[in-house]
Tab-separated table of C-alpha atoms in Angstrom:
chain	number	residue	atom	x	y	z
W	1	MET	CA	0.000	0.000	0.000
W	2	VAL	CA	2.836	2.443	0.685
W	3	GLY	CA	4.368	1.640	-2.723
W	4	ALA	CA	1.088	2.460	-4.503
W	5	SER	CA	0.831	5.864	-2.730
W	6	SER	CA	4.385	6.731	-3.818
W	7	VAL	CA	3.534	5.954	-7.452
W	8	VAL	CA	0.438	8.149	-7.309
W	9	LEU	CA	2.372	11.096	-5.849
W	10	GLU	CA	5.083	10.795	-8.480
W	11	GLU	CA	2.483	10.830	-11.252
W	12	ARG	CA	0.867	13.876	-9.698
W	13	GLN	CA	4.173	15.723	-9.534
W	14	ASN	CA	4.990	14.849	-13.146
W	15	LYS	CA	1.647	16.132	-14.303
W	16	LEU	CA	2.157	19.330	-12.326
W	17	LYS	CA	5.477	19.824	-14.038
W	18	LEU	CA	3.887	19.320	-17.419
W	19	GLY	CA	1.064	21.662	-16.515
W	20	GLN	CA	3.413	24.456	-15.763
W	21	GLN	CA	4.527	24.415	-19.386
W	22	VAL	CA	0.973	24.960	-20.957
W	23	PRO	CA	-0.581	28.312	-21.245
W	24	SER	CA	-2.089	29.828	-18.196
W	25	HIS	CA	-5.697	29.943	-19.453
W	26	SER	CA	-5.852	26.281	-19.807
W	27	THR	CA	-3.641	25.591	-16.894
W	28	GLU	CA	-6.249	26.143	-14.306
W	29	ARG	CA	-8.790	24.011	-16.083
W	30	LYS	CA	-6.339	21.263	-16.559
W	31	ALA	CA	-5.157	21.564	-13.014
W	32	LYS	CA	-8.700	21.400	-11.847
W	33	ASN	CA	-9.397	18.405	-13.991
W	34	LEU	CA	-6.201	16.876	-12.851
W	35	ASN	CA	-7.031	17.497	-9.234
W	36	GLU	CA	-10.447	15.982	-9.712
W	37	THR	CA	-8.933	13.062	-11.512
W	38	LEU	CA	-6.297	12.666	-8.886
W	39	THR	CA	-8.865	12.988	-6.132
W	40	THR	CA	-11.044	10.362	-7.761
W	41	LYS	CA	-8.077	8.120	-8.266
W	42	ASP	CA	-6.939	8.743	-4.711
W	43	ARG	CA	-10.361	7.860	-3.493
W	44	ASN	CA	-10.400	4.772	-5.629
W	45	VAL	CA	-6.922	3.862	-4.470
W	46	ASP	CA	-7.815	4.530	-0.845
W	47	GLY	CA	-11.005	2.511	-1.203
W	48	ARG	CA	-9.114	-0.303	-2.860
W	49	LEU	CA	-6.428	-0.149	-0.194
W	50	GLU	CA	-9.097	-0.128	2.507
W	51	ARG	CA	-10.796	-3.131	0.968
W	52	GLU	CA	-7.478	-4.896	0.626
W	53	ARG	CA	-6.686	-4.068	4.222
W	54	GLU	CA	-10.098	-5.324	5.318
W	55	LEU	CA	-9.673	-8.446	3.240
W	56	GLU	CA	-6.235	-8.962	4.669
W	57	ASP	CA	-7.574	-8.413	8.215
W	58	GLU	CA	-10.411	-10.790	7.481
W	59	HIS	CA	-7.954	-13.303	6.128
W	60	MET	CA	-5.714	-12.878	9.160
W	61	ARG	CA	-8.712	-13.226	11.459
W	62	LYS	CA	-9.778	-16.390	9.673
W	63	LEU	CA	-6.248	-17.702	9.904
W	64	GLU	CA	-6.165	-16.885	13.605
W	65	GLU	CA	-9.539	-18.529	14.108
W	66	GLU	CA	-8.373	-21.537	12.155
W	67	ARG	CA	-5.213	-21.721	14.235
W	68	GLU	CA	-7.336	-21.392	17.399
W	69	ARG	CA	-9.629	-24.153	16.216
W	70	GLU	CA	-6.593	-26.225	15.366
W	71	ARG	CA	-5.215	-25.647	18.860
W	72	GLU	CA	-8.580	-26.603	20.332
W	73	ARG	CA	-8.668	-29.711	18.185
W	74	GLU	CA	-5.102	-30.510	19.254
W	75	LYS	CA	-6.093	-30.040	22.875
W	76	ASP	CA	-9.101	-32.291	22.322
W	77	ARG	CA	-6.906	-34.877	20.628
W	78	MET	CA	-4.416	-34.660	23.486
W	79	SER	CA	-7.236	-34.947	26.039
W	80	LEU	CA	-8.664	-37.924	24.192
W	81	GLY	CA	-5.228	-39.490	23.945
W	82	ARG	CA	-4.595	-38.863	27.613
W	83	ALA	CA	-7.999	-40.273	28.543
W	84	ALA	CA	-7.402	-43.296	26.320
W	85	LEU	CA	-3.957	-43.764	27.844
W	86	GLU	CA	-5.370	-43.454	31.354
W	87	ALA	CA	-8.160	-45.880	30.488
W	88	HIS	CA	-5.626	-48.290	29.015
W	89	GLU	CA	-3.381	-47.986	32.064
W	90	ARG	CA	-6.370	-48.408	34.364
W	91	SER	CA	-7.594	-51.467	32.485
W	92	TYR	CA	-4.058	-52.865	32.498
W	93	ALA	CA	-3.749	-52.230	36.250
W	94	GLU	CA	-7.153	-53.852	36.848
W	95	ALA	CA	-6.212	-56.816	34.671
W	96	ARG	CA	-2.913	-57.192	36.502
W	97	GLU	CA	-4.689	-56.906	39.860
W	98	ARG	CA	-7.221	-59.523	38.778
W	99	ALA	CA	-4.406	-61.766	37.594
W	100	GLU	CA	-2.534	-61.317	40.875
W	101	ARG	CA	-5.717	-61.953	42.864
W	102	ALA	CA	-6.465	-65.033	40.787
W	103	ALA	CA	-2.887	-66.241	41.301
W	104	VAL	CA	-3.172	-65.680	45.056
W	105	GLU	CA	-6.539	-67.434	45.177
W	106	ARG	CA	-5.177	-70.295	43.074
W	107	ALA	CA	-2.122	-70.587	45.325
W	108	THR	CA	-4.363	-70.458	48.400
W	109	ALA	CA	-6.677	-73.079	46.951
W	110	GLU	CA	-3.720	-75.286	46.042
W	111	ALA	CA	-2.246	-74.851	49.516
W	112	ARG	CA	-5.624	-75.627	51.080
W	113	GLN	CA	-6.079	-78.650	48.850
W	114	ARG	CA	-2.555	-79.791	49.625
W	115	ALA	CA	-3.159	-79.326	53.352
W	116	ILE	CA	-6.428	-81.258	53.088
W	117	SER	CA	-4.686	-84.024	51.138
W	118	GLU	CA	-1.855	-84.177	53.660
W	119	ALA	CA	-4.326	-84.209	56.543
W	120	ARG	CA	-6.316	-86.966	54.821
W	121	GLU	CA	-3.136	-88.947	54.235
W	122	ARG	CA	-2.109	-88.475	57.854
W	123	LEU	CA	-5.547	-89.569	59.007
W	124	GLU	CA	-5.484	-92.593	56.727
W	125	ARG	CA	-1.969	-93.460	57.831
W	126	ALA	CA	-2.896	-92.965	61.479
W	127	SER	CA	-6.054	-95.025	60.970
W	128	MET	CA	-4.077	-97.796	59.302
W	129	GLU	CA	-1.453	-97.723	62.037
W	130	THR	CA	-4.185	-97.723	64.653
W	131	ARG	CA	-5.846	-100.714	63.006
W	132	LEU	CA	-2.531	-102.527	62.797
W	133	ARG	CA	-1.787	-101.730	66.425
W	134	ALA	CA	-5.289	-102.806	67.398
W	135	ASP	CA	-4.920	-106.074	65.483
W	136	ARG	CA	-1.504	-106.694	66.975
W	137	THR	CA	-2.792	-105.821	70.428
W	138	ALA	CA	-5.780	-108.120	69.954
W	139	VAL	CA	-3.506	-110.968	68.916
W	140	GLU	CA	-1.179	-110.302	71.825
W	141	ARG	CA	-4.111	-110.017	74.214
W	142	ALA	CA	-5.534	-113.318	72.958
W	143	ALA	CA	-2.142	-114.972	73.364
W	144	VAL	CA	-1.730	-113.499	76.837
W	145	GLU	CA	-5.229	-114.566	77.834
W	146	SER	CA	-4.693	-118.102	76.601
W	147	TRP	CA	-1.325	-118.230	78.342
W	148	GLN	CA	-2.936	-116.737	81.446
W	149	ARG	CA	-5.655	-119.367	81.444
W	150	ALA	CA	-3.096	-122.114	80.980
W	151	VAL	CA	-0.893	-120.791	83.797
W	152	LYS	CA	-3.872	-120.276	86.071
W	153	LYS	CA	-5.135	-123.766	85.365
W	154	ALA	CA	-1.682	-125.238	85.979
W	155	LEU	CA	-1.279	-123.316	89.246
W	156	VAL	CA	-4.737	-124.294	90.444
W	157	GLU	CA	-4.124	-127.927	89.563
W	158	LYS	CA	-0.740	-127.854	91.253
W	159	ASN	CA	-2.078	-126.212	94.408
W	160	THR	CA	-5.103	-128.507	94.432
W	161	PHE	CA	-2.885	-131.553	94.048
W	162	GLU	CA	-0.612	-130.400	96.876
W	163	VAL	CA	-3.563	-129.629	99.149
W	164	ARG	CA	-5.156	-132.984	98.310
W	165	GLU	CA	-1.928	-134.810	99.147
W	166	GLN	CA	-1.617	-132.916	102.427
W	167	VAL	CA	-5.253	-133.655	103.297
W	168	GLU	CA	-4.895	-137.325	102.406
W	169	ARG	CA	-1.745	-137.627	104.504
W	170	SER	CA	-3.465	-135.830	107.371
W	171	VAL	CA	-6.541	-138.072	107.192
W	172	ALA	CA	-4.385	-141.176	107.078
W	173	ASP	CA	-2.381	-139.988	110.057
W	174	ARG	CA	-5.586	-139.040	111.859
W	175	PHE	CA	-7.208	-142.432	111.407
W	176	SER	CA	-4.006	-144.241	112.365
W	177	VAL	CA	-3.837	-142.172	115.548
W	178	SER	CA	-7.481	-142.951	116.354
W	179	SER	CA	-6.969	-146.697	115.884
W	180	ARG	CA	-3.862	-146.720	118.005
W	181	CYS	CA	-5.647	-144.746	120.694
W	182	ALA	CA	-8.463	-147.313	120.766
W	183	GLU	CA	-5.997	-150.187	121.186
W	184	MET	CA	-4.003	-148.437	123.859
W	185	ARG	CA	-6.973	-147.087	125.819
W	186	ASP	CA	-6.101	-149.349	128.769
W	187	THR	CA	-2.567	-148.092	129.016
W	188	SER	CA	-1.423	-145.368	131.311
W	189	LEU	CA	-2.320	-141.727	130.718
W	190	PRO	CA	1.298	-140.527	130.327
W	191	ASP	CA	1.840	-143.036	127.514
W	192	LEU	CA	-1.291	-141.750	125.785
W	193	HIS	CA	-0.130	-138.133	125.977
W	194	ASP	CA	3.299	-139.103	124.615
W	195	HIS	CA	1.700	-140.906	121.712
W	196	GLN	CA	-0.577	-137.968	120.876
W	197	PHE	CA	2.433	-135.641	120.936
W	198	ARG	CA	4.295	-137.910	118.509
W	199	SER	CA	1.283	-138.194	116.175
W	200	SER	CA	0.821	-134.409	116.139
W	201	GLY	CA	4.345	-134.116	114.720
W	202	THR	CA	3.147	-135.809	111.532
W	203	LEU	CA	0.846	-132.845	110.841
W	204	ASN	CA	3.655	-130.307	110.366
W	205	GLY	CA	3.034	-130.263	106.598
W	206	LEU	CA	-0.512	-128.920	107.113
W	207	ARG	CA	-1.329	-125.249	107.582
W	208	TYR	CA	-2.113	-123.730	110.944
W	209	SER	CA	-5.824	-123.361	110.182
W	210	TYR	CA	-6.238	-127.089	109.477
W	211	SER	CA	-4.259	-128.306	112.487
W	212	SER	CA	-6.096	-125.922	114.825
W	213	ALA	CA	-9.451	-127.084	113.452
W	214	HIS	CA	-8.653	-130.731	114.373
W	215	VAL	CA	-7.371	-130.180	117.881
W	216	GLY	CA	-9.504	-132.283	120.223
W	217	ALA	CA	-11.524	-133.785	117.332
W	218	GLU	CA	-10.897	-137.417	118.354
W	219	GLY	CA	-13.912	-139.616	118.053
W	220	GLU	CA	-15.365	-137.356	115.313
W	221	SER	CA	-17.566	-139.074	112.733
W	222	PRO	CA	-16.111	-139.675	109.265
W	223	GLN	CA	-18.842	-137.509	107.639
W	224	ARG	CA	-17.942	-134.452	109.698
W	225	CYS	CA	-14.266	-135.027	109.082
W	226	LYS	CA	-14.891	-135.268	105.347
W	227	ALA	CA	-16.969	-132.081	105.331
W	228	ARG	CA	-14.275	-130.212	107.228
W	229	LEU	CA	-11.630	-131.459	104.817
W	230	GLU	CA	-13.729	-130.377	101.834
W	231	ARG	CA	-14.155	-126.899	103.303
W	232	TYR	CA	-10.438	-126.678	103.852
W	233	GLN	CA	-9.835	-127.851	100.288
W	234	ARG	CA	-12.158	-125.181	98.856
W	235	THR	CA	-10.426	-122.520	100.947
W	236	ALA	CA	-7.046	-123.681	99.725
W	237	GLU	CA	-8.265	-123.666	96.124
W	238	ARG	CA	-9.576	-120.113	96.472
W	239	ALA	CA	-6.277	-119.003	97.993
W	240	ALA	CA	-4.343	-120.682	95.199
W	241	LYS	CA	-6.608	-119.080	92.587
W	242	ALA	CA	-6.199	-115.637	94.152
W	243	LEU	CA	-2.433	-116.080	94.234
W	244	ALA	CA	-2.391	-117.150	90.592
W	245	GLU	CA	-4.506	-114.138	89.609
W	246	LYS	CA	-2.185	-111.813	91.503
W	247	ASN	CA	0.838	-113.296	89.778
W	248	MET	CA	-0.916	-112.938	86.432
W	249	ARG	CA	-1.781	-109.290	87.109
W	250	ASP	CA	1.814	-108.589	88.016
W	251	LEU	CA	2.973	-110.324	84.859
W	252	LEU	CA	0.506	-108.385	82.697
W	253	ALA	CA	1.558	-105.107	84.301
W	254	GLN	CA	5.176	-105.945	83.572
W	255	ARG	CA	4.397	-106.834	79.963
W	256	GLU	CA	2.336	-103.639	79.556
W	257	GLN	CA	5.196	-101.542	80.904
W	258	GLU	CA	7.609	-103.216	78.492
W	259	GLU	CA	5.227	-102.576	75.583
W	260	ARG	CA	4.788	-98.985	76.730
W	261	ASN	CA	8.544	-98.428	76.763
W	262	ARG	CA	8.801	-99.988	73.312
W	263	VAL	CA	6.207	-97.741	71.634
W	264	ALA	CA	7.074	-94.585	73.602
W	265	GLU	CA	9.807	-93.464	71.183
W	266	ASN	CA	7.621	-93.485	68.061
W	267	LEU	CA	4.618	-92.019	69.839
W	268	ASP	CA	6.704	-89.221	71.356
W	269	VAL	CA	7.747	-88.171	67.840
W	270	GLU	CA	4.116	-88.057	66.670
W	271	ILE	CA	3.000	-86.127	69.746
W	272	LYS	CA	5.850	-83.639	69.386
W	273	ARG	CA	5.042	-83.135	65.697
W	274	TRP	CA	1.392	-82.494	66.544
W	275	SER	CA	2.014	-80.121	69.468
W	276	SER	CA	4.842	-78.186	67.773
W	277	GLY	CA	3.996	-74.478	67.864
W	278	LYS	CA	0.831	-75.059	69.906
W	279	GLU	CA	2.275	-75.451	73.402
W	280	GLY	CA	0.143	-73.461	75.806
W	281	ASN	CA	-2.385	-72.532	73.080
W	282	LEU	CA	-5.554	-74.243	74.266
W	283	ARG	CA	-7.641	-73.239	71.239
W	284	ALA	CA	-5.080	-74.600	68.762
W	285	LEU	CA	-4.755	-77.873	70.689
W	286	LEU	CA	-8.520	-78.391	70.891
W	287	SER	CA	-9.130	-77.567	67.206
W	288	THR	CA	-6.473	-80.090	66.027
W	289	LEU	CA	-7.101	-82.840	68.570
W	290	GLN	CA	-8.457	-85.248	65.929
W	291	TYR	CA	-5.059	-85.415	64.182
W	292	ILE	CA	-3.365	-87.082	67.188
W	293	LEU	CA	-6.245	-89.121	68.652
W	294	GLY	CA	-7.245	-90.737	65.364
W	295	PRO	CA	-10.677	-91.758	64.094
W	296	ASP	CA	-11.056	-94.687	66.524
W	297	SER	CA	-11.025	-92.455	69.606
W	298	GLY	CA	-14.597	-91.237	69.163
W	299	TRP	CA	-13.530	-87.571	69.205
W	300	GLN	CA	-15.474	-85.313	66.835
W	301	PRO	CA	-13.365	-82.519	65.215
W	302	ILE	CA	-13.993	-79.008	66.557
W	303	PRO	CA	-13.319	-76.070	64.151
W	304	LEU	CA	-11.302	-73.139	65.427
W	305	THR	CA	-14.271	-70.825	64.844
W	306	GLU	CA	-16.258	-72.684	67.522
W	307	VAL	CA	-13.718	-72.069	70.308
W	308	ILE	CA	-13.451	-68.288	70.066
W	309	THR	CA	-15.322	-67.377	73.246
W	310	SER	CA	-14.151	-68.365	76.714
W	311	ALA	CA	-17.357	-70.280	77.432
W	312	ALA	CA	-16.917	-72.376	74.280
W	313	VAL	CA	-13.280	-73.082	75.185
W	314	LYS	CA	-14.272	-74.273	78.669
W	315	ARG	CA	-17.056	-76.473	77.287
W	316	VAL	CA	-14.823	-78.124	74.662
W	317	TYR	CA	-11.999	-78.536	77.207
W	318	ARG	CA	-14.280	-80.450	79.596
W	319	LYS	CA	-15.404	-82.647	76.717
W	320	ALA	CA	-11.786	-83.292	75.680
W	321	THR	CA	-10.683	-84.191	79.218
W	322	LEU	CA	-13.487	-86.742	79.451
W	323	CYS	CA	-12.252	-88.256	76.180
W	324	VAL	CA	-8.554	-88.516	77.136
W	325	HIS	CA	-8.737	-89.019	80.914
W	326	PRO	CA	-6.697	-92.111	81.954
W	327	ASP	CA	-9.481	-93.491	84.166
W	328	LYS	CA	-12.003	-93.300	81.316
W	329	LEU	CA	-9.567	-95.055	78.995
W	330	GLN	CA	-9.128	-97.875	81.525
W	331	GLN	CA	-12.884	-98.330	81.623
W	332	ARG	CA	-13.153	-98.394	77.819
W	333	GLY	CA	-10.382	-100.996	77.508
W	334	ALA	CA	-8.077	-98.873	75.351
W	335	THR	CA	-4.824	-100.184	73.902
W	336	ILE	CA	-1.390	-99.337	75.261
W	337	GLN	CA	-0.756	-96.913	72.399
W	338	GLN	CA	-4.053	-95.113	72.996
W	339	LYS	CA	-3.371	-94.896	76.726
W	340	TYR	CA	0.089	-93.429	76.177
W	341	ILE	CA	-1.112	-90.852	73.625
W	342	CYS	CA	-4.064	-89.805	75.773
W	343	GLU	CA	-1.872	-89.423	78.859
W	344	LYS	CA	0.497	-87.086	77.004
W	345	VAL	CA	-2.392	-85.162	75.433
W	346	PHE	CA	-4.067	-84.850	78.833
W	347	ASP	CA	-0.899	-83.324	80.297
W	348	LEU	CA	-0.594	-80.846	77.389
W	349	LEU	CA	-4.249	-79.833	77.688
W	350	LYS	CA	-3.958	-79.390	81.432
W	351	GLU	CA	-0.889	-77.162	81.046
W	352	ALA	CA	-2.625	-75.067	78.357
W	353	TRP	CA	-5.750	-74.868	80.538
W	354	ASN	CA	-3.748	-73.438	83.448
W	355	LYS	CA	-2.227	-70.824	81.127
W	356	PHE	CA	-5.661	-70.006	79.707
W	357	ASN	CA	-7.106	-69.478	83.184
W	358	SER	CA	-4.215	-67.231	84.200
W	359	GLU	CA	-4.707	-65.090	81.080
W	360	GLU	CA	-8.471	-64.872	81.624
W	361	ARG	CA	-7.978	-63.590	85.142
């Protein structure tokens, strides 16, 4: 626009120079015409320049608006990209979290299944061992009972035979004394007393109860003598039977102690494995009691969730002590292995019970 104005001014100056050379009468008219022409041209040029300036401003405004719209679109694209990226990251984080949770749940389920399988295997193994021990104990008990009956019968027969021999010797001596007394009744009294003293020496093999029962029994009828001898024989048989039973009880107690010492080593390992980490924890001991007692004990498993309160712990503890108390086991006829395990478990429960009571107070 500045260049166009310069051109117009130069043309105007050139025309003025030319106009100065024409005559004066036409100079004014020409100058006037020139001025009008120049004015019109200036107006046209100014209008054209104004329109060009307006068009250029309009174009610049449109360009600015287009650039603004482009910036807005870029911002929108960036926002959409950021939102998509955030959504992708969020979905990836959720997927990873779900995968981690699924892995943890799968590991937990596998660990639980493995623990259940191991517990089932332990129960089956314990049940099998218990059955084997029960069968072995039954066989041993049958052998001991048969041997006991044989020994008892032999002892009774031996004692009966000895008592019968003593009684027969005593009766024979008694009748021989009576016959000699009848033949020597006419002799002197000192001779009779000497003879009775000698005959009483033959009764030294009899017991004191028999000899005292026959003092002064001369002239007694054979029936009464036989009845007295039979009573004495029954008493001797009962004494021999009681002695044989006592000897058998002592022998059984000795055999039981030997069996107890034999199985103590293996059972101590099982009890230690079961109670490891649970010493003094009454709830843990009660909730896992079925693993050490076995299925043949009659104990029903108690979950840990049922021994949370103190009242529930006390109730289950009383039930457990009734199940493993040594006196109750003796009444139920438990095996040596069951007695040993229950004695150890009873001691552990009692110790944990004392600790539980001290903590409750």
